[in-house]
Amino acid sequence: MLLHYLLFLLSLFGPALANTITFISLDEHDRTIWSRHKPKCKAVETGICLNENLIDIKPFNVTGFAHYAINIPLGWEGNFYATAAGNTDRTGMLAEIAWQGFEKGQYFDVSAIENPGDHVGVKQLWPADDKKAEVSGCISYPCPHVYYHPDDLQTKRATWDTNFWCTLGNADLKKNPHLARWHMVYNAEWERWHPMS
Ligand SMILES: *[C@@H]1O[C@H](CO)[C@@H](O)[C@H](O)[C@H]1NC(C)=O
């Protein structure tokens, strides 16, 4: 009985199991966020991939300067990109995340492979609570922290964190200096990423 109670308390107060991604708009523009996923190979039997159906995440809008969090189902993998609100679906700079991938870690990167010219959408992507995590993407493009070619080396470590931040757009730090906290920069001496201010 006591054990059950303790387990119940753990489930209430233990590490949150939810997967989330929170989009943070750094400018005044309203955007629509689209996502895509591929069928996921759940298991391979006699050389044939048994696909798992992942749910489609419906497009949603992130208004200028807003923060917008969405929950992601366990094991989902795919990408997100932004267009001007109301534009029809195309592609853009991609925030790619696999939740509960190999050994239940989260794998993430920003990819310019489909649309390297998108400099007004997805910017930086990083785990919210993993202080040692790396950051993918750029404050302004191009930069070395984004995939340009399919054979670019995978440089971002996987994380146990299941919650991500993804910034959108270009902050005007003269007008909005407080937004520098959403610009992640690398300190080579500490070997850590940290907010610009
Ligand atoms: C997003 O905003 C656009 C432009 O205001 C609107 O046409 C569209 O219906 C909105 N989409 C969603 C999913 O709310």
PDB file of N, CA and C and ligand atoms in Angstrom, residues 30-34 58-63 68 84-87, ligand 1:
ATOM      1  N   ASP A  30       3.513  37.269 -37.403  1.00  0.00           N
ATOM      2  CA  ASP A  30       2.724  36.067 -37.101  1.00  0.00           C
ATOM      3  C   ASP A  30       3.138  34.957 -38.064  1.00  0.00           C
ATOM      4  N   ARG A  31       3.232  33.758 -37.531  1.00  0.00           N
ATOM      5  CA  ARG A  31       3.678  32.628 -38.365  1.00  0.00           C
ATOM      6  C   ARG A  31       2.752  31.432 -38.210  1.00  0.00           C
ATOM      7  N   THR A  32       2.726  30.619 -39.247  1.00  0.00           N
ATOM      8  CA  THR A  32       2.104  29.301 -39.146  1.00  0.00           C
ATOM      9  C   THR A  32       3.229  28.272 -39.057  1.00  0.00           C
ATOM     10  N   ILE A  33       3.097  27.334 -38.118  1.00  0.00           N
ATOM     11  CA  ILE A  33       4.086  26.265 -37.966  1.00  0.00           C
ATOM     12  C   ILE A  33       3.495  24.984 -38.537  1.00  0.00           C
ATOM     13  N   TRP A  34       4.250  24.406 -39.439  1.00  0.00           N
ATOM     14  CA  TRP A  34       3.850  23.154 -40.087  1.00  0.00           C
ATOM     15  C   TRP A  34       4.776  22.060 -39.614  1.00  0.00           C
ATOM     16  N   LYS A  58      -1.253  19.002 -36.359  1.00  0.00           N
ATOM     17  CA  LYS A  58      -1.936  19.996 -37.207  1.00  0.00           C
ATOM     18  C   LYS A  58      -1.182  21.321 -37.171  1.00  0.00           C
ATOM     19  N   PRO A  59      -1.226  22.052 -38.283  1.00  0.00           N
ATOM     20  CA  PRO A  59      -0.573  23.369 -38.287  1.00  0.00           C
ATOM     21  C   PRO A  59      -1.189  24.278 -37.218  1.00  0.00           C
ATOM     22  N   PHE A  60      -0.384  25.151 -36.687  1.00  0.00           N
ATOM     23  CA  PHE A  60      -0.886  26.099 -35.671  1.00  0.00           C
ATOM     24  C   PHE A  60      -0.146  27.411 -35.859  1.00  0.00           C
ATOM     25  N   ASN A  61      -0.705  28.464 -35.300  1.00  0.00           N
ATOM     26  CA  ASN A  61      -0.124  29.794 -35.476  1.00  0.00           C
ATOM     27  C   ASN A  61       0.618  30.249 -34.225  1.00  0.00           C
ATOM     28  N   VAL A  62       1.717  30.916 -34.450  1.00  0.00           N
ATOM     29  CA  VAL A  62       2.438  31.563 -33.348  1.00  0.00           C
ATOM     30  C   VAL A  62       2.457  33.053 -33.688  1.00  0.00           C
ATOM     31  N   THR A  63       1.803  33.845 -32.854  1.00  0.00           N
ATOM     32  CA  THR A  63       1.727  35.279 -33.143  1.00  0.00           C
ATOM     33  C   THR A  63       3.041  35.954 -32.752  1.00  0.00           C
ATOM     34  N   TYR A  68       4.640  29.682 -27.637  1.00  0.00           N
ATOM     35  CA  TYR A  68       3.556  28.732 -27.886  1.00  0.00           C
ATOM     36  C   TYR A  68       4.097  27.320 -27.711  1.00  0.00           C
ATOM     37  N   ALA A  84       5.015  32.561 -43.151  1.00  0.00           N
ATOM     38  CA  ALA A  84       4.202  33.696 -42.742  1.00  0.00           C
ATOM     39  C   ALA A  84       2.784  33.180 -42.522  1.00  0.00           C
ATOM     40  N   ALA A  85       2.097  33.684 -41.471  1.00  0.00           N
ATOM     41  CA  ALA A  85       0.760  33.178 -41.144  1.00  0.00           C
ATOM     42  C   ALA A  85      -0.145  33.259 -42.352  1.00  0.00           C
ATOM     43  N   GLY A  86      -0.870  32.189 -42.617  1.00  0.00           N
ATOM     44  CA  GLY A  86      -1.835  32.181 -43.706  1.00  0.00           C
ATOM     45  C   GLY A  86      -1.224  31.743 -45.034  1.00  0.00           C
ATOM     46  N   ASN A  87       0.110  31.686 -45.125  1.00  0.00           N
ATOM     47  CA  ASN A  87       0.722  31.171 -46.355  1.00  0.00           C
ATOM     48  C   ASN A  87       0.438  29.689 -46.490  1.00  0.00           C
TER      49      ASN A  87
HETATM   50  C1  LIG B   1      -3.339  31.321 -38.920  1.00  0.00           C
HETATM   51  O1  LIG B   1      -3.456  32.665 -39.290  1.00  0.00           O
HETATM   52  C2  LIG B   1      -3.896  32.860 -40.648  1.00  0.00           C
HETATM   53  C3  LIG B   1      -3.799  34.344 -40.996  1.00  0.00           C
HETATM   54  O2  LIG B   1      -4.396  35.127 -39.998  1.00  0.00           O
HETATM   55  C4  LIG B   1      -5.292  32.274 -40.810  1.00  0.00           C
HETATM   56  O3  LIG B   1      -5.712  32.421 -42.140  1.00  0.00           O
HETATM   57  C5  LIG B   1      -5.245  30.788 -40.454  1.00  0.00           C
HETATM   58  O4  LIG B   1      -6.517  30.234 -40.490  1.00  0.00           O
HETATM   59  C6  LIG B   1      -4.651  30.569 -39.068  1.00  0.00           C
HETATM   60  N1  LIG B   1      -4.417  29.163 -38.912  1.00  0.00           N
HETATM   61  C7  LIG B   1      -4.678  28.510 -37.785  1.00  0.00           C
HETATM   62  C8  LIG B   1      -4.326  27.057 -37.775  1.00  0.00           C
HETATM   63  O5  LIG B   1      -5.185  29.040 -36.798  1.00  0.00           O
END
